[in-house]
Short mmCIF file of C-alpha atoms and ligand atoms in Angstrom, two decimals:
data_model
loop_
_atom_site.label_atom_id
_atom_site.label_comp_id
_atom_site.label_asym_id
_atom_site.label_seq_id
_atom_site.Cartn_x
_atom_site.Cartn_y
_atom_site.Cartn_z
CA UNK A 687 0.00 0.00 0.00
CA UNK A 688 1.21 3.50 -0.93
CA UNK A 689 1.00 5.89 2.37
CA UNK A 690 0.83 9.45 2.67
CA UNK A 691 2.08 10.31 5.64
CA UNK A 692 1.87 13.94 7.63
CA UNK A 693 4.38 14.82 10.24
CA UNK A 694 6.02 11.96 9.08
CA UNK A 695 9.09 13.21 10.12
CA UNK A 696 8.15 14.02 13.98
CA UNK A 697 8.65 11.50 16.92
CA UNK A 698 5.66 8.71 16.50
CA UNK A 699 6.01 9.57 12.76
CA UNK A 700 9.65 8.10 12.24
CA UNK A 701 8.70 5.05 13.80
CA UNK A 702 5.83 4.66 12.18
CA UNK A 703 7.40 5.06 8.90
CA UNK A 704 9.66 2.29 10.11
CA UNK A 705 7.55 -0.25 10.82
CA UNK A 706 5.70 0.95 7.55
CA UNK A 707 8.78 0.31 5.11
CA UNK A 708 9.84 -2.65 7.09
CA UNK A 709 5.83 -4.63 6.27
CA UNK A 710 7.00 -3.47 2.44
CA UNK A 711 4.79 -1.03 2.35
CA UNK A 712 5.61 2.51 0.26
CA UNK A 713 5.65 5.61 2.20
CA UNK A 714 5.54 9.35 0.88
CA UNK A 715 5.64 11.72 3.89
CA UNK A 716 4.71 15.46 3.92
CA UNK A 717 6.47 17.53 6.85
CA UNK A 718 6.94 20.86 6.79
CA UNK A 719 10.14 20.05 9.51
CA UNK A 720 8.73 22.53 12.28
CA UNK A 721 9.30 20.19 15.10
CA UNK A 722 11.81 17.75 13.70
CA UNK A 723 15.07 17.65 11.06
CA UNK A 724 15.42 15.00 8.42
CA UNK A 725 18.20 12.94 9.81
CA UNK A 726 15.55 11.44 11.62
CA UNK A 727 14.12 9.70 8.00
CA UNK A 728 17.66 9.09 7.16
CA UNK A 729 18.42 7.12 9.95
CA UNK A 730 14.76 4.84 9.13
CA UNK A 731 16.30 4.48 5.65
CA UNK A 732 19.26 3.28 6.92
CA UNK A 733 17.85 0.95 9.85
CA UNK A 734 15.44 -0.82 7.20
CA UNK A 735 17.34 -0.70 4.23
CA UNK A 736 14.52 1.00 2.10
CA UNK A 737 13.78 3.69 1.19
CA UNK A 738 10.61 6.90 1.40
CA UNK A 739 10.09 10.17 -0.43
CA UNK A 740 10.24 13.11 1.79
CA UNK A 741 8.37 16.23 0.76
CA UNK A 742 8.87 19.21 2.27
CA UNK A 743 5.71 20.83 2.60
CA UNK A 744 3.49 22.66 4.80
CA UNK A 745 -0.45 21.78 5.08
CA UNK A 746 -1.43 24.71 6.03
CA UNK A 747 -0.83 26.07 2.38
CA UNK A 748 -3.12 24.65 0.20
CA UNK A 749 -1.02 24.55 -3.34
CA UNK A 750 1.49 22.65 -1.52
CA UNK A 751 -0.43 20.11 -0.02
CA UNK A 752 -2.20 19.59 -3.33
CA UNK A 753 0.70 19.09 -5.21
CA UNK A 754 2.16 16.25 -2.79
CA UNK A 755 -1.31 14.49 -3.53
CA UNK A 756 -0.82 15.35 -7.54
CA UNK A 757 2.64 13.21 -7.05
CA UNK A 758 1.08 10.72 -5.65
CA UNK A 759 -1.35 9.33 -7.66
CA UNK A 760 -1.34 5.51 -6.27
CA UNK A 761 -1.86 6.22 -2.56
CA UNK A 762 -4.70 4.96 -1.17
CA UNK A 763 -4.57 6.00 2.58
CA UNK A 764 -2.99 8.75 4.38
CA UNK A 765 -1.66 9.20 8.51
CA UNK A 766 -1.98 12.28 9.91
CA UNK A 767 0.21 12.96 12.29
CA UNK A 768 1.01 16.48 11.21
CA UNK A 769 0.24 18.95 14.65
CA UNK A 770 1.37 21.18 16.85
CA UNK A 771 1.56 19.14 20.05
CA UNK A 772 2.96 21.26 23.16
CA UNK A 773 0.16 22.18 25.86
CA UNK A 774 1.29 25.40 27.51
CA UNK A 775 2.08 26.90 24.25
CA UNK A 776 -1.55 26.09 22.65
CA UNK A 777 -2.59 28.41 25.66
CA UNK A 778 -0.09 31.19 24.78
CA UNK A 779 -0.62 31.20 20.95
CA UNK A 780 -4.33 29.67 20.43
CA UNK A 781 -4.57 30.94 16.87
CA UNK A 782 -1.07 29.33 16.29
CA UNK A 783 -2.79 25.91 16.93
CA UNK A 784 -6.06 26.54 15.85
CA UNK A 785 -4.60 27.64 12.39
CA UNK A 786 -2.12 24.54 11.89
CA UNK A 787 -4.02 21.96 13.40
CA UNK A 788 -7.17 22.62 11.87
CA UNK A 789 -6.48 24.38 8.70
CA UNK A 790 -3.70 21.63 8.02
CA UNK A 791 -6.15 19.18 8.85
CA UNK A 792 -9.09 20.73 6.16
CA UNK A 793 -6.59 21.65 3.56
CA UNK A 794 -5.65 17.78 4.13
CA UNK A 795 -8.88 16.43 3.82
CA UNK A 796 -10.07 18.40 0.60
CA UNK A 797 -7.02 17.37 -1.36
CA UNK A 798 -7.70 13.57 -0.28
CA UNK A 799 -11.43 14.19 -1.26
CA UNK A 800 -10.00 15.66 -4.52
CA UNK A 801 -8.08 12.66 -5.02
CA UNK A 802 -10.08 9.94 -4.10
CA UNK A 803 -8.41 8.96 -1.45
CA UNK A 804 -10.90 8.48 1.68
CA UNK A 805 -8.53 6.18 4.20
CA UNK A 806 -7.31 8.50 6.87
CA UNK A 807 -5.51 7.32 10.36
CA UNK A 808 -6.08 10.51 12.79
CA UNK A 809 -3.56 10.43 15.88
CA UNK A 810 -5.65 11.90 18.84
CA UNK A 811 -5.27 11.99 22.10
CA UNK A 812 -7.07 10.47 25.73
CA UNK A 813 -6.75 14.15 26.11
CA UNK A 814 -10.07 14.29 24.42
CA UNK A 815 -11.59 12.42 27.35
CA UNK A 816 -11.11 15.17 29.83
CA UNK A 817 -11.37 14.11 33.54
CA UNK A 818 -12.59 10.69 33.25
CA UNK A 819 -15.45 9.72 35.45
CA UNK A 820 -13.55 6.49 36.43
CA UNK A 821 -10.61 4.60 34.61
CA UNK A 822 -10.18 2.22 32.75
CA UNK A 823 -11.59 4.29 29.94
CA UNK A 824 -13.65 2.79 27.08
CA UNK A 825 -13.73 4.60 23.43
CA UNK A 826 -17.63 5.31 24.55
CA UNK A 827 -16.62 7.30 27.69
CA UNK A 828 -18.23 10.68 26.81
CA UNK A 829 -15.85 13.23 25.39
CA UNK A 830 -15.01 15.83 28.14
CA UNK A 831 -13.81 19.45 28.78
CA UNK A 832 -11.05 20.19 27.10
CA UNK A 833 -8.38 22.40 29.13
CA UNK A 834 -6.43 24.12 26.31
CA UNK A 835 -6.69 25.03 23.05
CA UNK A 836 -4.22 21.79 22.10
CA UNK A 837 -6.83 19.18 23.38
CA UNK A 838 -9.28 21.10 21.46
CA UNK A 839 -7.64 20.80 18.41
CA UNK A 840 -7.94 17.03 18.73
CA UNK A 841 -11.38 17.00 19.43
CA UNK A 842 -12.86 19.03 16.62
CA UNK A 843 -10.43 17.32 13.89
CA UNK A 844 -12.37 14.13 15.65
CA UNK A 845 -15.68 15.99 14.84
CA UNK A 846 -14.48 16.93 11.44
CA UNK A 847 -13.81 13.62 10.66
CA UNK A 848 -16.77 12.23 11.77
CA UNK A 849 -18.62 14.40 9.97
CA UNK A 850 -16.98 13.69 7.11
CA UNK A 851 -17.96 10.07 7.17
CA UNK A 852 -21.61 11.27 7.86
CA UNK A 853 -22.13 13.06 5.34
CA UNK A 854 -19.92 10.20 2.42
CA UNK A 855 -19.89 7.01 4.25
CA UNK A 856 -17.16 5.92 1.47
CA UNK A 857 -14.77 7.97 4.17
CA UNK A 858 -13.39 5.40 6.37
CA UNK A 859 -11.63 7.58 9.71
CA UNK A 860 -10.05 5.59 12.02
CA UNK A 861 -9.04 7.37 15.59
CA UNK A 862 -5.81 6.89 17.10
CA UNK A 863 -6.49 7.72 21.16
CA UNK A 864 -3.29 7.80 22.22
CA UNK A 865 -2.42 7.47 26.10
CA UNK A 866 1.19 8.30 26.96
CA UNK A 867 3.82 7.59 24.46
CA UNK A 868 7.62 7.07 25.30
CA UNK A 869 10.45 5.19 24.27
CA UNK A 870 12.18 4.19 21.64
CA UNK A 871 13.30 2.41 18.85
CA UNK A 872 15.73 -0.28 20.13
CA UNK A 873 18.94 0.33 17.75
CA UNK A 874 18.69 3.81 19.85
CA UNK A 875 18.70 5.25 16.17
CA UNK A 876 15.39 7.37 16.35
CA UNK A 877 13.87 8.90 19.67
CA UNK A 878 12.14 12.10 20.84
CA UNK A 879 14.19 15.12 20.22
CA UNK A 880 12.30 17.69 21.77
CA UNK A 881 12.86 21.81 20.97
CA UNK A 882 13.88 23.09 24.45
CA UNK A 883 13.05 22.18 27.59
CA UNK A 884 10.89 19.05 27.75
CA UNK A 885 7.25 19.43 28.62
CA UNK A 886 6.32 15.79 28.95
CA UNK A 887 7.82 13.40 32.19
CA UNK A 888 9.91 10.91 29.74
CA UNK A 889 12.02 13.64 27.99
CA UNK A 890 12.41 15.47 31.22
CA UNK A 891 13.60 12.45 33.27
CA UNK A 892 15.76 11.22 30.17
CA UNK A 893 17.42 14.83 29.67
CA UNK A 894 17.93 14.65 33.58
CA UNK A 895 19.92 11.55 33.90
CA UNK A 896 21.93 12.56 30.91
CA UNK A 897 23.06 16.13 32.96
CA UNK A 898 21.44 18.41 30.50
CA UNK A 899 18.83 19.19 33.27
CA UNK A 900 19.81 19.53 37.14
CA UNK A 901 16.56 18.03 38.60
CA UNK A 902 12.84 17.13 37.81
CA UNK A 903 10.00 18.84 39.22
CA UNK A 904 7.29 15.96 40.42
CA UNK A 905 4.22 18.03 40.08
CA UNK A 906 1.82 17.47 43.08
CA UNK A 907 2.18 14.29 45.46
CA UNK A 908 -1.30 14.72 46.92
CA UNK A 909 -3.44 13.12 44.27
CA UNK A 910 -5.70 10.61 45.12
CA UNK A 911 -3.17 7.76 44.18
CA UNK A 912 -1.39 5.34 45.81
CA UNK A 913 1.83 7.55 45.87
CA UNK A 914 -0.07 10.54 45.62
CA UNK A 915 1.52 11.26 42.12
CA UNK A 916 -0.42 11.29 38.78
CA UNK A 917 -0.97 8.07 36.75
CA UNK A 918 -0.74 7.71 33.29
CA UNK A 919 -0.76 4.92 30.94
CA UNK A 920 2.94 4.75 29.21
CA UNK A 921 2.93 3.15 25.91
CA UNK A 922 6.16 2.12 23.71
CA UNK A 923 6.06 4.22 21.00
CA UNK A 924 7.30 0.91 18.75
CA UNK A 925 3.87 -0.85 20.20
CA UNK A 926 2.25 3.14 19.09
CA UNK A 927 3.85 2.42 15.78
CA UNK A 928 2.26 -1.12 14.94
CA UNK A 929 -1.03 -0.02 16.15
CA UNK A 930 -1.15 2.20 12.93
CA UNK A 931 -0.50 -1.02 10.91
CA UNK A 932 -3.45 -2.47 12.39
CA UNK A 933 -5.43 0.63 11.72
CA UNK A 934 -4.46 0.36 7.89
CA UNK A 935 -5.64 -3.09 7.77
CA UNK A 936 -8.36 -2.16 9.35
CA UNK A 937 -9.35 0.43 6.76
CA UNK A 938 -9.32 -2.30 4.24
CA UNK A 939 -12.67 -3.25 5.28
CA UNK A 940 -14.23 -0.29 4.93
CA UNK A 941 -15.00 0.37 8.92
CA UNK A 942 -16.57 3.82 8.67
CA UNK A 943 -15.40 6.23 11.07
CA UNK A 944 -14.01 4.57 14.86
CA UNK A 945 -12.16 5.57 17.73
CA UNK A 946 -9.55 3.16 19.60
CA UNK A 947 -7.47 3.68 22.49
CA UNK A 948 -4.19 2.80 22.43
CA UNK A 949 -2.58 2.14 25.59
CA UNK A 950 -1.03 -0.56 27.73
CA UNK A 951 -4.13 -0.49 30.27
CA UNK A 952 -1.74 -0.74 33.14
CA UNK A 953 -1.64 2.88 35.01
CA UNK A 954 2.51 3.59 36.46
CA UNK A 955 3.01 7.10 38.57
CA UNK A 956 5.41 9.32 38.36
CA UNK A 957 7.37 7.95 41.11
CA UNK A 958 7.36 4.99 39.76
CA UNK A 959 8.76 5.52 36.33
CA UNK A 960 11.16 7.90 38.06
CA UNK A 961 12.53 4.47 39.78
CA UNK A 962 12.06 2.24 37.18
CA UNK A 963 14.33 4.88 34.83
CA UNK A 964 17.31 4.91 37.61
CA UNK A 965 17.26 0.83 37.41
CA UNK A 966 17.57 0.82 33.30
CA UNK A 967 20.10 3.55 33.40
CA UNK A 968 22.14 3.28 36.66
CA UNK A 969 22.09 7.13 36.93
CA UNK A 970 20.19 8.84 39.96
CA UNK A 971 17.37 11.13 38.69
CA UNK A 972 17.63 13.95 40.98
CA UNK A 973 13.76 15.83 41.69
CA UNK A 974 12.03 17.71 44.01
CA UNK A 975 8.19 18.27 44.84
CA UNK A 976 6.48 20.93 43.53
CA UNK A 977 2.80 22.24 43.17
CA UNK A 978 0.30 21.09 41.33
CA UNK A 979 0.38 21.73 37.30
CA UNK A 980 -2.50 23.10 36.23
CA UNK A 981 -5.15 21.41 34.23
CA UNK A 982 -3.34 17.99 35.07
CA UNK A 983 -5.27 15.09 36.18
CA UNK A 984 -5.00 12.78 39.08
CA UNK A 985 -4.91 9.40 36.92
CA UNK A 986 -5.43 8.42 33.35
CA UNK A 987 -4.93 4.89 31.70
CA UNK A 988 -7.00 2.84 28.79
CA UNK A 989 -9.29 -0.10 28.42
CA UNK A 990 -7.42 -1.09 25.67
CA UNK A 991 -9.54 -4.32 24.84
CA UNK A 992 -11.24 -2.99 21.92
CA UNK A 993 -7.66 -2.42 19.59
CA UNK A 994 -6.89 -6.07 20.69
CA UNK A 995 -10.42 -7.70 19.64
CA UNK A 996 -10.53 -5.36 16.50
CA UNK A 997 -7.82 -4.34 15.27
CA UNK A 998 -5.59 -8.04 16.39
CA UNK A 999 -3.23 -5.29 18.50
CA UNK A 1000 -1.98 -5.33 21.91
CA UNK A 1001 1.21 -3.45 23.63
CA UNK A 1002 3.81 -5.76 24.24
CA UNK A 1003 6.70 -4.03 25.84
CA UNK A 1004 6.12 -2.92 29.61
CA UNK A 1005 7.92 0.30 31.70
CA UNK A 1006 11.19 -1.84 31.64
CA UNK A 1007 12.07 -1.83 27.95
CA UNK A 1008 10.10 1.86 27.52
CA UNK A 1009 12.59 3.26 29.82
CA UNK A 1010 16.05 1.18 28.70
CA UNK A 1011 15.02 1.91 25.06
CA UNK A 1012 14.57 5.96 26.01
CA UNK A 1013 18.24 5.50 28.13
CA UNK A 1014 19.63 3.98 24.90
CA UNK A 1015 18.46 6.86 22.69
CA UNK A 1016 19.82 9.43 25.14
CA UNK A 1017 22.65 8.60 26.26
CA UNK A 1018 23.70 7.86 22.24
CA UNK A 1019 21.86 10.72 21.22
CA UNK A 1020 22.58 13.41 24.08
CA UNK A 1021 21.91 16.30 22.03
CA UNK A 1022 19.11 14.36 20.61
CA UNK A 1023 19.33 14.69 16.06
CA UNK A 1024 21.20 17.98 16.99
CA UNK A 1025 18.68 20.48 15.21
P1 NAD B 399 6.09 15.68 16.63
O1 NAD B 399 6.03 17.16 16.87
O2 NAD B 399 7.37 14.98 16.87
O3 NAD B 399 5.59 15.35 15.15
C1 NAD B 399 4.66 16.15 14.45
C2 NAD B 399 5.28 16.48 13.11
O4 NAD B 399 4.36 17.30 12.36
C3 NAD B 399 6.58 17.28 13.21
O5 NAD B 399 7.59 16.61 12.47
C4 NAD B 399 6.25 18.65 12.60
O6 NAD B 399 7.36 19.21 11.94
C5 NAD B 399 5.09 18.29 11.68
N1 NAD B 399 4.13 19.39 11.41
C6 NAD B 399 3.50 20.17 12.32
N2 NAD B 399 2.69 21.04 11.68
C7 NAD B 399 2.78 20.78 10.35
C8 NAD B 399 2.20 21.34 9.20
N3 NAD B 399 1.34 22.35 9.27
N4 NAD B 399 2.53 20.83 7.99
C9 NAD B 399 3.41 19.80 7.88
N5 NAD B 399 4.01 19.24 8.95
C10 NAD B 399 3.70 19.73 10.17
O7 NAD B 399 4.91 15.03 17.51
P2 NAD B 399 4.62 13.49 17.85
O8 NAD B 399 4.86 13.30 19.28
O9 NAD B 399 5.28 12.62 16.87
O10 NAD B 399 3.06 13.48 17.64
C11 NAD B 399 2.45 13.12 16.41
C12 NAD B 399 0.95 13.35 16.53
O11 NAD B 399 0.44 12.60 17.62
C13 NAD B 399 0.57 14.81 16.79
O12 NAD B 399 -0.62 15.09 16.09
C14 NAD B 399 0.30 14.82 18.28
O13 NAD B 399 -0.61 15.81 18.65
C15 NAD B 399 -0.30 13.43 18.48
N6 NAD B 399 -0.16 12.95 19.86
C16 NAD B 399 1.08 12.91 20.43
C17 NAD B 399 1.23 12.50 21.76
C18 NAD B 399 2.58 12.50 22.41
O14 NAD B 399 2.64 12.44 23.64
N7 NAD B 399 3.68 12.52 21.69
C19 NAD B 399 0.08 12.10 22.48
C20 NAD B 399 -1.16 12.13 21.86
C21 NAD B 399 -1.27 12.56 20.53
N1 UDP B 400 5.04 15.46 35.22
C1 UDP B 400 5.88 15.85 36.25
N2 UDP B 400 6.97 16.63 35.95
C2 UDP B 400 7.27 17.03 34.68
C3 UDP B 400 6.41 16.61 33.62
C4 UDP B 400 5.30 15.84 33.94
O1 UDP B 400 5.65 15.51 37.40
O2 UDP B 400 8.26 17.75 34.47
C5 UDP B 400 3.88 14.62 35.54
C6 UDP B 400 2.54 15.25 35.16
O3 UDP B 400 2.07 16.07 36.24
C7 UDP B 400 1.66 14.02 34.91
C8 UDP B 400 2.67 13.00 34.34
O4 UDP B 400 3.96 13.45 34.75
O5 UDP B 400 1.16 13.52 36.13
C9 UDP B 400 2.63 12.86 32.83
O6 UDP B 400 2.79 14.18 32.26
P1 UDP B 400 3.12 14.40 30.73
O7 UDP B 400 3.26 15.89 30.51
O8 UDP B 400 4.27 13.55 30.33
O9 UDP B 400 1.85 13.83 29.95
P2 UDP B 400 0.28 14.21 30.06
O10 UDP B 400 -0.36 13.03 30.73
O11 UDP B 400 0.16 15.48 30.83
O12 UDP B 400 -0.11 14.32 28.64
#
């Protein structure tokens, strides 16, 4: 299968293009290389021994998105990864995010319609679940209140794409709910590089133990947990990766428009990964207690059960192997692809 694929060049993207190449499947991705460089694709070329066309190209403007889908005339399904991603900064610069998520996302969508090509894989977020009610979460939990402009995003490109299907029901959408990805590949080739200071725990911890950071802020230890720190449900971002192969196959047979949650199911706290990333990397992570950070919440993991009896996918690699693989990345990559 021929694969368009948006922000292709980003974190999840590389190692979804990896897994992609390495099923023999042909992969064209569109990045306009905000939030990432290229050697990350070069190094996927390299580890699979195949190679993808990389097009340079923003999808906010709408001539250049069209012309990726003019050079492309066999693809039959596109991932969307393409997004601005960082939390705080969807606060500070709404229109930022509202402009590139969701322009990028209908500029996207009318070329495909253009083309033919109705197959899209949407990476959202259990953000769009808001405070849970209770956890596990199931895909049917309602959707809740958003806290930012960046959750928002991910819930109206979920409405758009809904709609979508409503109104052509030859648009098949799947969802991608993803829960907390980390990790990395295990040839510690490809990782997250974030720009600047890490927002997320992983990077943070990761950046820590390497000495590019003096010491991690644990943000409240008075949630209603059994350590009193948050919960979330870490997922390999290699396990992240094959889900989207399941999700193509999926599209194959035509499933209409359907949300999945991908996650491990198994909630870890901060404290805990904190420990579990000193044991795979023999290096103290130094941190100190500090408030609350807003809009957090107390604990967050998946009922994953519907990806395994649909879609034939289930995470297999546990807090262990998501925290040697990030070590492995780190300390070969200190500076990360150096961008
Ligand atoms: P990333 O920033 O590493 O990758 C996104 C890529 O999109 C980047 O390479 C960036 O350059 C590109 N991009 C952004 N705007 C673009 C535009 N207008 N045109 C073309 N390219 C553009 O992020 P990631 O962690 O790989 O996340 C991928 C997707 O998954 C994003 O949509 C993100 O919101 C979503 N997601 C990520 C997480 C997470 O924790 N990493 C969790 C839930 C959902
Ligand atoms: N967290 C923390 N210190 C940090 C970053 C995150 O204590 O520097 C906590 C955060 O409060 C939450 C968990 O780690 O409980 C996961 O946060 P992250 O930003 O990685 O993902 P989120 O679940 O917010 O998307």
């Amino acid at each position: 299968m021929h694969v368009i694929v948006t922000g292709g060049a980003g974190y999840i993207g590389t190692h979804t293009c990896l897994e992609l190449l390495a099923s023999g499947h042909e992969v064209t991705v569109i990045d306009n290389l905000s939030n990432a460089s290229q050697e990350g694709l070069r190094r996927v070329e390299r580890l699979t021994g195949k190679s993808l066309r990389f097009i340079q190209a923003d999808l906010v403007d709408p001539v250049a998105t069209e012309k990726v889908f003019q050079e492309c005339p066999n693809a039959t399904a596109v991932i969307h990864f393409a997004g601005l991603k960082a939390v705080g900064e969807s606060s500070e610069k709404p229109l930022l995010y509202y402009h590139n998520n969701l322009t990028g996302t209908l500029n996207l969508c009318q070329a495909m319609q253009r083309h033919g090509i109705k197959n899209i894989v949407f990476s959202s977020s259990a953000t769009v679940y808001g405070d849970p009610a209770s956890v596990p979460i199931t895909e049917d939990f309602p959707l809740g209140i958003c806290t930012n402009p960046y959750a928002r995003t991910k819930a109206m490109i979920e409405d758009i794409l809904r709609d979508l299907h409503a109104a052509d029901s030859t648009w098949n959408v799947i969802l991608l709910r993803y829960f907390n990805p980390v990790g990395a590949h295990e040839s510690g080739e490809i990782g997250e590089d974030p720009n600047g200071i890490p927002n997320n725990l992983m990077p943070y911890i990761a950046q820590v133990a390497v000495g590019r950071l003096k010491q991690l802020s644990v943000f409240g230890n008075d949630y209603p947990t059994p350590d009193g720190t948050g919960v979330r449900d870490f997922i390999h971002v290699v396990d992240l990766a094959k889900g989207h192969l399941r999700a193509l196959e999926k599209l194959e047979q035509q499933p209409g428009a359907i949300a999945y949650n991908l996650g491990t199911g198994q909630g870890c706290s901060v404290l805990e990964i904190i420990h579990a990333f000193e044991k795979a990397s023999g290096k103290t992570v130094k941190f100190v207690i500090a408030p609350r950070r807003k809009g957090d919440i107390a604990c967050c993991y998946a009922d994953p059960s519907r990806a395994e009896k649909e879609l034939g996918w289930k995470a297999e690699r546990g807090i262990e192997a998501m925290c040697v693989d990030t070590w492995n990345w780190q300390s070969k990559n200190p500076k990360g692809y150096g961008r």
